XYZ file of C-alpha atoms in Angstrom:
709
model
C -70.061 47.437 188.009
C -71.133 44.394 185.933
C -69.495 41.911 188.316
C -71.608 43.127 191.237
C -74.937 43.607 189.404
C -77.579 41.060 190.511
C -79.343 41.615 187.161
C -76.568 42.439 184.650
C -78.928 42.298 181.655
C -81.869 44.251 183.161
C -81.745 47.731 184.602
C -82.368 47.726 188.345
C -80.520 50.569 190.029
C -82.003 49.723 193.432
C -80.693 46.097 193.193
C -83.918 44.903 194.867
C -83.885 41.163 195.747
C -87.080 40.393 197.692
C -86.424 36.682 198.188
C -82.666 37.055 198.895
C -81.752 34.448 196.300
C -79.027 36.500 194.581
C -81.217 37.314 191.575
C -82.590 40.848 191.338
C -86.341 41.254 191.152
C -86.038 42.813 187.685
C -84.744 39.533 186.190
C -86.051 36.953 188.683
C -89.070 35.065 187.246
C -90.084 34.288 190.850
C -89.083 37.394 192.835
C -90.870 36.262 195.998
C -89.759 32.629 195.915
C -86.121 31.807 196.665
C -86.457 28.303 195.265
C -87.570 29.605 191.869
C -89.216 27.445 189.224
C -87.270 24.181 189.253
C -89.439 22.404 186.629
C -89.491 25.426 184.249
C -93.264 25.462 183.772
C -93.604 29.183 184.583
C -95.218 28.437 187.968
C -93.105 29.378 190.974
C -92.269 26.673 193.465
C -94.374 28.049 196.323
C -97.481 27.967 194.106
C -96.692 24.887 191.997
C -98.835 21.825 192.795
C -96.199 19.667 191.091
C -92.866 21.401 191.775
C -90.753 18.680 190.143
C -92.922 17.961 187.107
C -93.862 20.551 184.502
C -97.614 21.284 184.576
C -98.198 24.887 183.437
C -102.017 24.517 183.563
C -101.923 23.150 187.146
C -104.604 20.505 186.472
C -105.873 18.763 189.621
C -108.772 16.474 188.664
C -109.485 15.111 192.164
C -108.899 18.434 193.955
C -106.426 16.974 196.458
C -103.854 19.749 196.026
C -101.480 17.519 194.064
C -101.317 18.186 190.355
C -102.279 15.471 187.906
C -98.762 15.487 186.444
C -97.302 14.111 189.662
C -100.368 12.465 191.243
C -100.131 8.666 191.164
C -103.908 8.558 191.625
C -105.291 11.589 189.754
C -108.907 10.365 190.030
C -108.815 9.601 193.752
C -108.652 12.418 196.300
C -107.407 10.014 198.960
C -104.827 8.530 196.611
C -103.771 5.052 197.713
C -104.799 4.982 201.382
C -103.438 1.528 202.182
C -100.224 1.897 200.164
C -100.748 -1.283 198.129
C -100.162 0.310 194.722
C -103.877 0.334 193.796
C -105.651 3.707 193.812
C -108.670 3.956 196.111
C -111.118 4.484 193.238
C -110.140 1.073 191.820
C -109.254 -0.775 195.063
C -111.670 -3.522 196.156
C -110.487 -3.029 199.723
C -109.117 0.530 199.981
C -108.429 0.390 203.716
C -106.433 -2.859 203.709
C -103.148 -3.641 201.990
C -104.036 -6.098 199.192
C -101.928 -5.561 196.058
C -103.195 -8.861 194.564
C -106.836 -7.663 194.846
C -108.018 -11.181 195.710
C -111.818 -11.633 195.676
C -112.372 -15.366 195.910
C -116.120 -15.171 196.517
C -116.513 -12.622 193.682
C -118.656 -10.256 195.751
C -116.597 -7.186 194.650
C -115.225 -6.818 198.186
C -111.592 -7.865 198.517
C -110.702 -10.822 200.703
C -108.558 -8.534 202.871
C -111.707 -6.772 204.109
C -113.445 -9.991 205.107
C -112.476 -11.649 208.391
C -115.950 -12.739 209.420
C -118.328 -14.456 209.749
C -116.114 -17.199 211.148
C -118.293 -19.989 212.531
C -115.482 -22.152 213.947
C -113.511 -19.206 215.370
C -110.209 -20.208 213.814
C -109.470 -16.815 212.268
C -110.423 -17.820 208.709
C -113.668 -16.359 207.372
C -116.223 -18.993 206.405
C -116.150 -17.832 202.780
C -112.499 -18.906 202.542
C -112.299 -21.667 205.162
C -111.683 -25.139 203.727
C -113.235 -26.572 206.913
C -115.777 -23.928 208.039
C -117.220 -26.144 210.791
C -113.949 -27.461 212.201
C -111.232 -25.166 213.518
C -108.034 -25.351 211.466
C -106.247 -22.007 211.797
C -103.948 -20.893 209.030
C -101.659 -19.204 211.575
C -98.509 -21.248 212.246
C -95.481 -20.791 214.473
C -91.928 -21.344 213.281
C -88.479 -20.643 214.592
C -86.519 -17.769 213.051
C -83.142 -16.063 213.374
C -82.843 -13.832 216.411
C -83.469 -10.147 215.583
C -84.350 -8.237 218.770
C -85.813 -4.762 218.408
C -84.528 -1.606 220.081
C -86.147 -0.725 223.405
C -89.578 0.892 222.882
C -89.829 4.476 224.060
C -92.794 4.342 226.505
C -92.688 3.083 230.099
C -95.453 1.101 231.850
C -95.809 0.919 235.612
C -97.597 -2.305 236.594
C -97.823 -4.063 239.921
C -97.916 -7.794 240.525
C -100.670 -9.495 238.437
C -101.829 -6.106 237.107
C -102.716 -5.075 233.556
C -102.416 -1.798 231.672
C -105.047 0.506 230.275
C -105.995 -0.051 226.623
C -103.092 1.010 224.399
C -103.555 2.173 220.807
C -101.633 0.180 218.203
C -101.744 2.968 215.638
C -103.015 0.597 212.930
C -105.605 -2.141 212.367
C -104.301 -5.592 213.273
C -106.042 -8.790 212.057
C -106.419 -11.297 214.906
C -108.954 -14.122 215.096
C -111.796 -12.931 212.889
C -111.671 -9.179 213.532
C -109.545 -6.088 213.199
C -108.010 -5.000 216.491
C -106.908 -1.449 217.265
C -106.034 -1.698 220.979
C -104.505 -4.160 223.437
C -103.789 -4.431 227.136
C -100.446 -5.516 228.589
C -100.499 -7.968 231.488
C -97.705 -8.216 234.047
C -97.540 -11.993 233.675
C -96.040 -12.045 230.209
C -98.903 -11.686 227.720
C -101.055 -9.147 225.888
C -104.790 -9.374 225.227
C -107.116 -7.747 222.698
C -110.063 -8.428 225.052
C -109.978 -4.896 226.417
C -113.451 -4.815 228.042
C -113.275 -7.672 230.524
C -112.317 -7.261 234.168
C -108.768 -7.813 235.309
C -107.937 -11.304 236.525
C -104.697 -12.531 238.064
C -103.857 -15.179 235.460
C -100.703 -15.926 237.441
C -100.536 -19.598 236.521
C -99.903 -20.745 232.956
C -102.194 -23.313 231.339
C -101.966 -25.642 228.349
C -103.693 -24.100 225.315
C -106.546 -23.944 224.488
C -107.971 -23.487 227.975
C -111.083 -22.016 229.559
C -108.791 -20.781 232.327
C -106.563 -18.813 229.969
C -107.150 -15.201 228.846
C -109.251 -14.527 225.753
C -107.822 -13.103 222.529
C -104.296 -13.269 223.899
C -100.723 -13.493 222.683
C -98.585 -15.273 225.263
C -94.941 -14.245 225.062
C -93.772 -15.947 228.258
C -96.869 -16.578 230.371
C -95.804 -17.388 233.893
C -95.974 -15.650 237.283
C -93.928 -12.463 236.829
C -93.722 -9.443 239.111
C -92.772 -6.080 237.503
C -92.942 -4.409 240.933
C -89.811 -6.379 241.835
C -87.621 -4.589 239.299
C -86.897 -4.192 235.606
C -88.817 -2.210 233.009
C -92.026 -2.728 231.050
C -92.043 -0.776 227.797
C -94.183 -0.348 224.694
C -94.136 1.624 221.468
C -94.658 1.598 217.723
C -92.522 2.002 214.648
C -92.337 1.632 210.881
C -94.424 3.196 208.137
C -97.728 2.025 206.615
C -98.338 -0.652 205.552
C -95.387 -2.082 207.512
C -95.976 -0.640 210.977
C -95.369 -2.634 214.136
C -96.087 -2.404 217.867
C -93.680 -3.732 220.507
C -94.253 -4.693 224.141
C -91.095 -5.474 226.103
C -90.522 -7.142 229.479
C -86.968 -6.067 230.351
C -85.358 -7.847 233.324
C -88.728 -8.614 234.947
C -88.279 -11.067 237.867
C -90.524 -13.997 238.658
C -92.826 -13.599 241.641
C -90.913 -14.402 244.823
C -87.536 -14.474 243.058
C -84.344 -13.593 244.902
C -81.647 -11.256 243.638
C -79.652 -14.280 242.461
C -82.450 -15.587 240.204
C -82.457 -14.769 236.501
C -84.963 -12.161 235.319
C -86.997 -12.423 232.099
C -86.247 -10.383 228.979
C -88.587 -10.831 226.003
C -90.570 -8.910 223.400
C -93.972 -9.389 221.726
C -94.149 -7.665 218.332
C -97.343 -7.405 216.252
C -97.050 -6.356 212.603
C -99.625 -4.459 210.596
C -99.872 -7.216 207.987
C -100.691 -9.829 210.617
C -97.405 -11.458 211.637
C -96.525 -11.868 215.323
C -93.028 -12.252 216.769
C -92.065 -13.550 220.213
C -88.415 -12.820 220.932
C -86.909 -14.370 224.075
C -83.448 -13.230 225.119
C -83.953 -14.812 228.548
C -87.121 -16.790 229.337
C -86.502 -19.325 232.090
C -89.154 -20.683 234.428
C -88.465 -20.667 238.151
C -88.545 -23.773 240.307
C -91.429 -26.116 239.460
C -93.417 -23.486 237.537
C -94.368 -23.811 233.893
C -94.792 -21.274 231.114
C -96.729 -21.006 227.850
C -96.068 -19.373 224.480
C -98.790 -19.113 221.833
C -102.130 -17.585 220.834
C -105.763 -18.171 221.845
C -109.088 -17.006 220.371
C -111.992 -15.302 222.147
C -114.083 -18.468 222.614
C -111.031 -20.195 224.141
C -111.609 -23.028 221.683
C -108.723 -22.490 219.251
C -105.060 -22.002 220.007
C -101.779 -21.900 218.108
C -98.530 -22.804 219.823
C -95.047 -24.126 219.085
C -94.189 -27.750 219.981
C -92.978 -28.030 223.563
C -93.992 -24.473 224.528
C -97.496 -24.988 225.984
C -97.464 -25.371 229.792
C -93.864 -26.557 229.990
C -90.776 -25.759 232.020
C -88.867 -23.451 229.659
C -85.250 -22.352 229.500
C -85.083 -20.200 226.370
C -82.109 -18.029 225.497
C -81.710 -16.013 222.286
C -84.830 -17.669 220.888
C -87.264 -16.189 218.363
C -90.619 -17.397 217.011
C -92.767 -15.928 214.265
C -96.492 -16.618 213.830
C -97.640 -16.107 210.225
C -100.649 -16.957 208.074
C -100.200 -19.941 205.774
C -102.511 -21.948 203.576
C -104.736 -24.260 205.621
C -103.468 -27.854 205.470
C -104.913 -29.733 202.478
C -102.639 -32.645 201.562
C -104.470 -33.713 198.426
C -105.370 -30.169 197.296
C -109.032 -31.109 196.871
C -110.361 -27.963 198.565
C -111.373 -29.796 201.735
C -109.086 -29.209 204.690
C -107.276 -32.172 206.236
C -109.080 -31.831 209.565
C -112.455 -32.526 207.940
C -111.358 -34.591 204.924
C -112.271 -38.310 205.297
C -109.449 -39.135 202.843
C -106.617 -36.717 203.582
C -104.093 -38.092 201.089
C -106.614 -38.558 198.254
C -105.747 -42.223 197.538
C -109.428 -43.258 197.830
C -108.856 -45.132 201.086
C -110.528 -43.514 204.082
C -108.245 -42.361 206.871
C -109.339 -44.951 209.473
C -108.580 -47.833 207.096
C -105.427 -46.330 205.525
C -102.126 -47.742 206.833
C -100.505 -44.496 205.712
C -103.270 -41.850 205.874
C -101.076 -38.830 205.186
C -99.194 -40.118 202.116
C -100.972 -41.474 199.045
C -100.359 -45.244 198.831
C -103.295 -46.879 197.042
C -101.477 -50.253 196.965
C -101.192 -50.213 200.815
C -97.754 -51.832 200.591
C -96.301 -52.910 203.970
C -93.199 -55.017 203.359
C -92.180 -55.302 207.030
C -95.776 -56.076 208.122
C -95.590 -53.534 210.922
C -98.994 -52.016 210.185
C -97.394 -48.854 208.813
C -97.282 -48.439 205.055
C -93.940 -48.452 203.258
C -94.581 -44.892 202.096
C -94.719 -43.766 205.737
C -91.632 -45.717 206.766
C -89.559 -44.192 203.979
C -90.861 -40.731 204.733
C -90.612 -40.628 208.531
C -88.281 -43.434 209.643
C -84.813 -43.408 208.078
C -83.565 -46.562 209.821
C -86.830 -48.555 209.540
C -87.182 -49.319 213.256
C -90.716 -47.916 213.519
C -89.562 -44.832 215.387
C -89.939 -41.509 213.575
C -86.641 -39.708 213.138
C -87.657 -36.792 215.345
C -88.437 -39.216 218.205
C -85.726 -41.820 217.612
C -82.754 -41.667 219.988
C -80.673 -43.216 217.186
C -82.303 -42.023 213.940
C -79.576 -43.582 211.764
C -79.334 -46.952 213.591
C -82.278 -49.382 213.845
C -83.136 -49.888 217.522
C -86.856 -50.640 217.986
C -86.341 -51.066 221.751
C -84.747 -47.594 221.902
C -81.674 -48.974 223.646
C -78.528 -46.837 223.538
C -76.920 -48.794 220.709
C -75.456 -45.891 218.721
C -72.440 -43.650 219.092
C -72.677 -39.895 219.257
C -69.422 -38.060 218.697
C -68.818 -34.432 219.585
C -66.178 -32.490 217.695
C -64.672 -29.107 218.482
C -62.768 -26.879 216.136
C -61.816 -23.405 215.045
C -61.940 -21.480 211.774
C -59.081 -19.330 210.470
C -57.749 -17.709 207.318
C -54.316 -16.507 206.216
C -54.387 -12.722 205.812
C -52.137 -10.792 203.395
C -50.587 -7.909 205.345
C -50.073 -4.400 203.956
C -48.919 -1.008 205.197
C -48.529 2.526 203.836
C -46.065 1.238 201.233
C -48.358 -1.542 199.963
C -48.404 -5.315 200.328
C -45.551 -6.455 202.561
C -45.417 -10.076 201.381
C -46.040 -11.222 204.940
C -49.041 -13.196 206.159
C -50.850 -13.615 209.472
C -53.362 -16.234 210.543
C -56.611 -14.732 211.843
C -59.795 -16.250 213.269
C -63.153 -16.031 211.487
C -66.075 -15.185 213.772
C -69.723 -16.233 213.387
C -69.370 -18.204 210.127
C -71.745 -21.107 209.477
C -70.173 -24.553 209.987
C -71.612 -27.839 208.702
C -70.805 -31.448 209.580
C -71.250 -33.766 206.577
C -71.321 -37.485 205.914
C -68.482 -37.634 203.368
C -70.017 -40.417 201.278
C -73.245 -38.672 200.274
C -72.810 -35.091 201.550
C -75.737 -35.374 203.970
C -75.699 -32.587 206.567
C -75.536 -34.186 210.027
C -75.285 -31.044 212.168
C -74.809 -27.294 211.834
C -73.339 -24.644 214.116
C -72.040 -21.092 214.070
C -68.516 -20.170 215.081
C -68.359 -17.946 218.143
C -66.604 -14.588 218.431
C -63.240 -16.354 218.645
C -63.905 -18.626 215.675
C -64.558 -21.720 217.825
C -67.387 -24.191 217.176
C -68.795 -27.506 218.432
C -70.705 -30.125 216.426
C -72.293 -33.440 217.372
C -73.894 -36.292 215.438
C -74.586 -40.011 215.445
C -71.659 -41.886 213.905
C -72.068 -45.054 211.856
C -69.220 -47.566 212.067
C -66.334 -46.835 209.638
C -68.132 -43.748 208.320
C -66.021 -40.786 207.196
C -66.988 -37.252 208.137
C -66.132 -33.877 206.671
C -66.378 -30.276 207.900
C -67.436 -27.358 205.724
C -67.299 -23.638 206.608
C -69.482 -21.231 204.629
C -68.970 -17.495 204.061
C -72.229 -16.634 205.783
C -73.374 -15.493 209.217
C -76.754 -14.846 210.833
C -78.142 -13.131 213.907
C -76.596 -9.803 214.895
C -74.062 -9.764 212.038
C -75.994 -10.881 208.930
C -73.299 -10.982 206.223
C -72.664 -13.314 203.297
C -70.020 -13.368 200.560
C -71.000 -14.918 197.223
C -69.312 -15.497 193.871
C -70.341 -14.152 190.475
C -71.672 -17.351 188.905
C -74.960 -17.324 186.989
C -76.460 -18.876 190.123
C -74.298 -17.226 192.829
C -73.052 -19.449 195.638
C -71.360 -18.983 198.985
C -67.654 -19.646 199.262
C -66.895 -22.844 201.178
C -63.859 -24.299 202.926
C -63.795 -28.090 203.446
C -61.271 -30.421 205.009
C -60.372 -33.912 203.806
C -62.710 -36.772 204.865
C -61.650 -38.199 208.242
C -62.602 -40.836 210.777
C -63.955 -38.949 213.798
C -62.920 -39.600 217.367
C -64.389 -38.137 220.570
C -62.605 -34.986 221.677
C -61.104 -34.228 218.256
C -59.945 -30.595 217.860
C -59.999 -29.632 214.183
C -58.538 -26.478 212.642
C -59.914 -25.200 209.349
C -57.578 -22.715 207.643
C -58.267 -20.889 204.362
C -54.988 -20.144 202.553
C -54.104 -16.663 201.262
C -53.379 -18.101 197.812
C -56.936 -19.381 197.406
C -60.132 -17.610 196.421
C -61.702 -19.014 199.610
C -58.988 -17.310 201.672
C -59.748 -13.969 199.993
C -63.498 -14.492 200.459
C -63.016 -15.134 204.171
C -60.943 -11.951 204.472
C -63.880 -10.039 202.936
C -66.281 -11.866 205.260
C -64.189 -11.412 208.426
C -63.568 -7.710 207.711
C -67.291 -7.091 207.129
C -68.281 -8.989 210.278
C -65.677 -7.023 212.243
C -67.262 -3.772 211.006
C -70.720 -5.091 211.961
C -69.479 -5.930 215.455
C -68.375 -2.308 215.755
C -71.926 -1.217 214.811
C -73.385 -3.545 217.444
C -71.657 -1.542 220.162
C -74.143 1.245 219.481
C -77.303 -0.239 217.919
C -79.458 -3.362 218.200
C -81.492 -2.430 215.123
C -81.739 -5.367 212.702
C -81.092 -4.322 209.109
C -81.569 -6.497 206.014
C -78.621 -8.888 205.486
C -75.583 -7.534 203.650
C -74.380 -9.414 200.560
C -70.859 -8.948 199.192
C -70.397 -10.222 195.643
C -66.821 -10.829 194.499
C -64.829 -13.148 192.276
C -61.053 -13.313 191.644
C -59.726 -11.386 188.630
C -63.171 -10.052 187.745
C -64.001 -6.350 187.708
C -67.186 -4.359 187.995
C -67.926 -1.302 185.891
C -68.064 0.699 189.122
C -64.760 -0.605 190.523
C -66.108 -1.335 193.997
C -69.499 0.037 195.010
C -72.550 -0.344 197.246
C -76.269 -0.315 196.355
C -79.413 -1.916 197.793
C -77.894 -4.096 200.569
C -75.172 -5.345 198.199
C -71.488 -4.522 197.857
C -69.929 -5.289 194.495
C -66.249 -5.683 195.233
C -63.723 -5.445 192.440
C -61.260 -8.295 191.944
C -59.421 -7.034 188.862
C -55.738 -7.914 188.614
C -54.577 -4.287 188.821
C -56.755 -3.435 191.832
C -57.633 -6.518 193.935
C -59.883 -5.002 196.597
C -60.461 -8.368 198.289
C -57.361 -7.763 200.439
C -57.879 -3.990 200.881
C -59.593 -3.965 204.267
C -60.029 -0.175 204.235
C -61.926 -0.346 200.936
C -64.142 -3.135 202.318
C -64.851 -1.105 205.471
C -65.562 2.000 203.356
C -68.178 0.158 201.288
C -69.622 -1.437 204.437
C -70.020 2.096 205.820
C -72.320 2.995 202.887
C -74.503 0.020 203.871
C -74.437 1.186 207.493
C -75.364 4.790 206.635
C -78.062 3.617 204.210
C -79.684 1.208 206.677
C -78.969 2.651 210.137
C -79.080 6.392 209.403
C -80.089 8.902 206.698
C -78.194 9.539 203.486
C -78.620 12.593 201.258
C -75.779 11.687 198.899
C -76.864 11.543 195.250
C -74.467 8.628 194.663
C -72.187 8.220 191.678
C -68.549 7.718 190.774
C -65.669 9.689 192.251
C -61.927 9.719 191.684
C -60.622 12.808 193.462
C -61.837 15.357 190.894
C -64.295 18.107 191.782
C -67.660 16.548 192.538
C -71.033 17.238 194.124
C -70.311 18.334 197.726
C -72.993 16.003 199.056
C -71.322 13.071 197.331
C -67.948 14.177 198.674
C -69.371 14.491 202.176
C -70.982 11.040 202.010
C -67.730 9.459 200.831
C -65.820 11.218 203.596
C -68.228 9.917 206.214
C -67.793 6.369 204.858
C -64.005 6.651 205.069
C -64.241 8.108 208.580
C -66.501 5.222 209.664
C -63.953 2.718 208.354
C -61.249 4.410 210.378
C -63.395 4.266 213.514
C -64.145 0.555 212.969
C -60.456 -0.298 212.486
C -59.246 2.106 215.202
C -56.426 3.432 213.012
C -56.097 6.721 211.093
C -54.838 5.431 207.734
C -56.925 4.860 204.624
C -54.913 2.641 202.268
C -55.890 1.323 198.847
C -53.337 -0.917 197.116
C -53.485 -0.967 193.308
C -50.822 -3.290 191.996
C -47.550 -1.397 192.306
C -49.327 1.843 193.299
C -50.699 2.720 196.726
C -53.220 5.411 197.642
C -52.826 6.408 201.270
C -53.953 9.193 203.561
C -53.625 9.783 207.254
C -56.983 11.155 208.372
C -55.497 12.774 211.478
C -52.612 14.704 209.889
C -54.181 16.440 206.869
C -52.406 19.753 206.324
C -53.592 23.149 205.200
C -52.286 22.303 201.755
C -55.112 19.821 201.276
C -57.930 21.244 199.180
C -61.445 21.195 200.596
C -63.306 21.786 197.362
C -66.929 22.786 197.356
C -66.745 24.769 200.598
C -67.218 28.490 200.928
C -63.774 29.233 202.367
C -61.781 26.406 200.819
C -61.234 24.977 204.303
C -62.460 21.893 206.098
C -64.859 23.953 208.232
C -66.249 26.041 205.355
C -69.920 26.153 204.383
C -71.008 23.661 201.700
C -71.551 24.955 198.173
C -73.836 23.357 195.583
C -74.643 24.098 191.967
C -78.303 24.977 191.392
C -79.816 26.340 188.179
C -77.496 28.413 186.005
C -75.341 29.959 188.711
C -73.409 28.844 191.752
C -75.305 30.020 194.797
C -74.311 29.624 198.411
C -76.441 26.941 200.055
C -75.845 25.107 203.285
C -77.564 22.623 205.557
C -81.182 21.731 204.850
C -81.430 23.658 201.575
C -78.617 21.682 199.983
C -80.108 18.455 201.280
C -83.531 19.374 199.924
C -82.063 20.137 196.521
C -80.292 16.807 196.209
C -82.530 14.550 198.267
C -82.807 11.227 196.452
C -86.141 9.582 195.676
C -84.646 6.088 195.511
C -81.606 4.145 196.709
C -78.269 5.407 195.403
C -75.193 3.576 194.175
C -71.994 4.572 195.911
C -68.994 3.961 193.687
C -65.426 3.540 194.849
C -62.881 4.215 192.163
């Protein structure tokens, strides 16, 4: 019978099908290969050295088993070892990531391969050091948004004052003039790359640099800790080259001699393959009269890098994060000589010792107030002209050279809300409800010139507190921005040529201590709609945070009133494009917003085999259908209700995810039911495929766009 013949155009009475692919051997060009010849070059998949690119002659110039047609580096057997986009045969430093191929000394060896010699021990090779005889490290510490990592997978058992065996990083890490491959973990809150020396107690922190401090160390929270008293010490790696990292975590480690009522330390040290170092403190508080240190120190104990106020100090850090990164060595006048060894740092031809403003060019040496400090320095560092730098002045906006308490600080409290348009299964109800906005950025402004006096983030209930020095009769103003940081990194921007955040401001007011101010975005305003998008996205993120501490790239939602996207509403590359067209205003459709957020979640927190593309209810690729169903299901979980509702003017699309009947069609499944095996179209015929084989067929090689329509 023709309908049952696995080779209807070639005689094969035995119906042999060696590879069980549904094609008889008599008409199967690859009878022993179920995957066939996907690139149609007459070479079966199992033997093809470029299965996705036609290469009938199977050329392989470098003999690496990958055909020239699909080999990014056909002349290099090792390809691109360091993943910097430059093939090894042309790379001036093939073992180190250096896409710019810098070679400042023109010796044909890339700068990335040269960390030594380093005469002053500051971590900058002499060939590139703008002060080779005076230590001026390019590594600097700065504060950053809190992004704790998930717990590493490996446990360490250390006693009081003990250290671990040498642990492999899994990559080469540049640290003070050499590449490091191993480190040791010390109980007292630091790691060291000096893996050969004997163990010492190091139970008392010191100010850096110090001959009494460990060599080649990163100090996360160096104080007297005792892992034998409880908690967990963990370590582990992650990421892919050239962006791998290694984490050491002190989780609820008590201080030595602490009681059960004392707080325990929780912090992480993270080293990154490209050289950055993070110190993340969720709880780092010194006990009693003890001090602690955060920072770095070289082998000779002559050079250290720390953050102001963190070297041998009593510390009480909570939700704090530092990052140490390489920067250009300080050179104010850009003359090639570093500031630390430049006799004229600002390049105004007046030597530093004689210059009344040595760090800012002022060849005229103007000093109108005759205070011995040049006018250029006063204007730069001292806003009120009282000879106290702003960062030291107890009243930076009011002149008080005696540092008396002559200024007024006012603290304001407030809350952020928006008016939400309510809808149900029948569509928009016409009713409204005031809701709080969590975690949005709040700014306190001087109304006259817009200067930012203080910033804060609303808490989970939308409440915030701000404080600033108040000048007599000055008017203040509050501004809320559609942006959050930390664990829920979301922002909503408009569609201008230079996109901006949406902002809600109140009228200028005269502040008074104890003022409680309510900011409310109205449902009739674009700001109100933007805050609904923002609040709904943050709510979905808070749902994610119940299950994962992984920090994904920030999510951007781009929307503008009465403007549509070609895709309707869609997600791609950490960005949701939300439609605002008059007939389908998705800015108030919370289920649509949650659905698109779910694509971001799946993309960044999980794995996604969907090929992406538009969909409108017609028959479509089963993988796309599955991915869209997962996104809708996620939205339902986040909202804790079974309905998916999409209002479109007078029309409403609705579905109860818990009451689907047998009349619903589950297209693309083997039995036409929800639990049927997935079908996919491959080649010229529909063939049953499920699980990994479907995923392999449609696995994407780049990010996909998920389109809601």
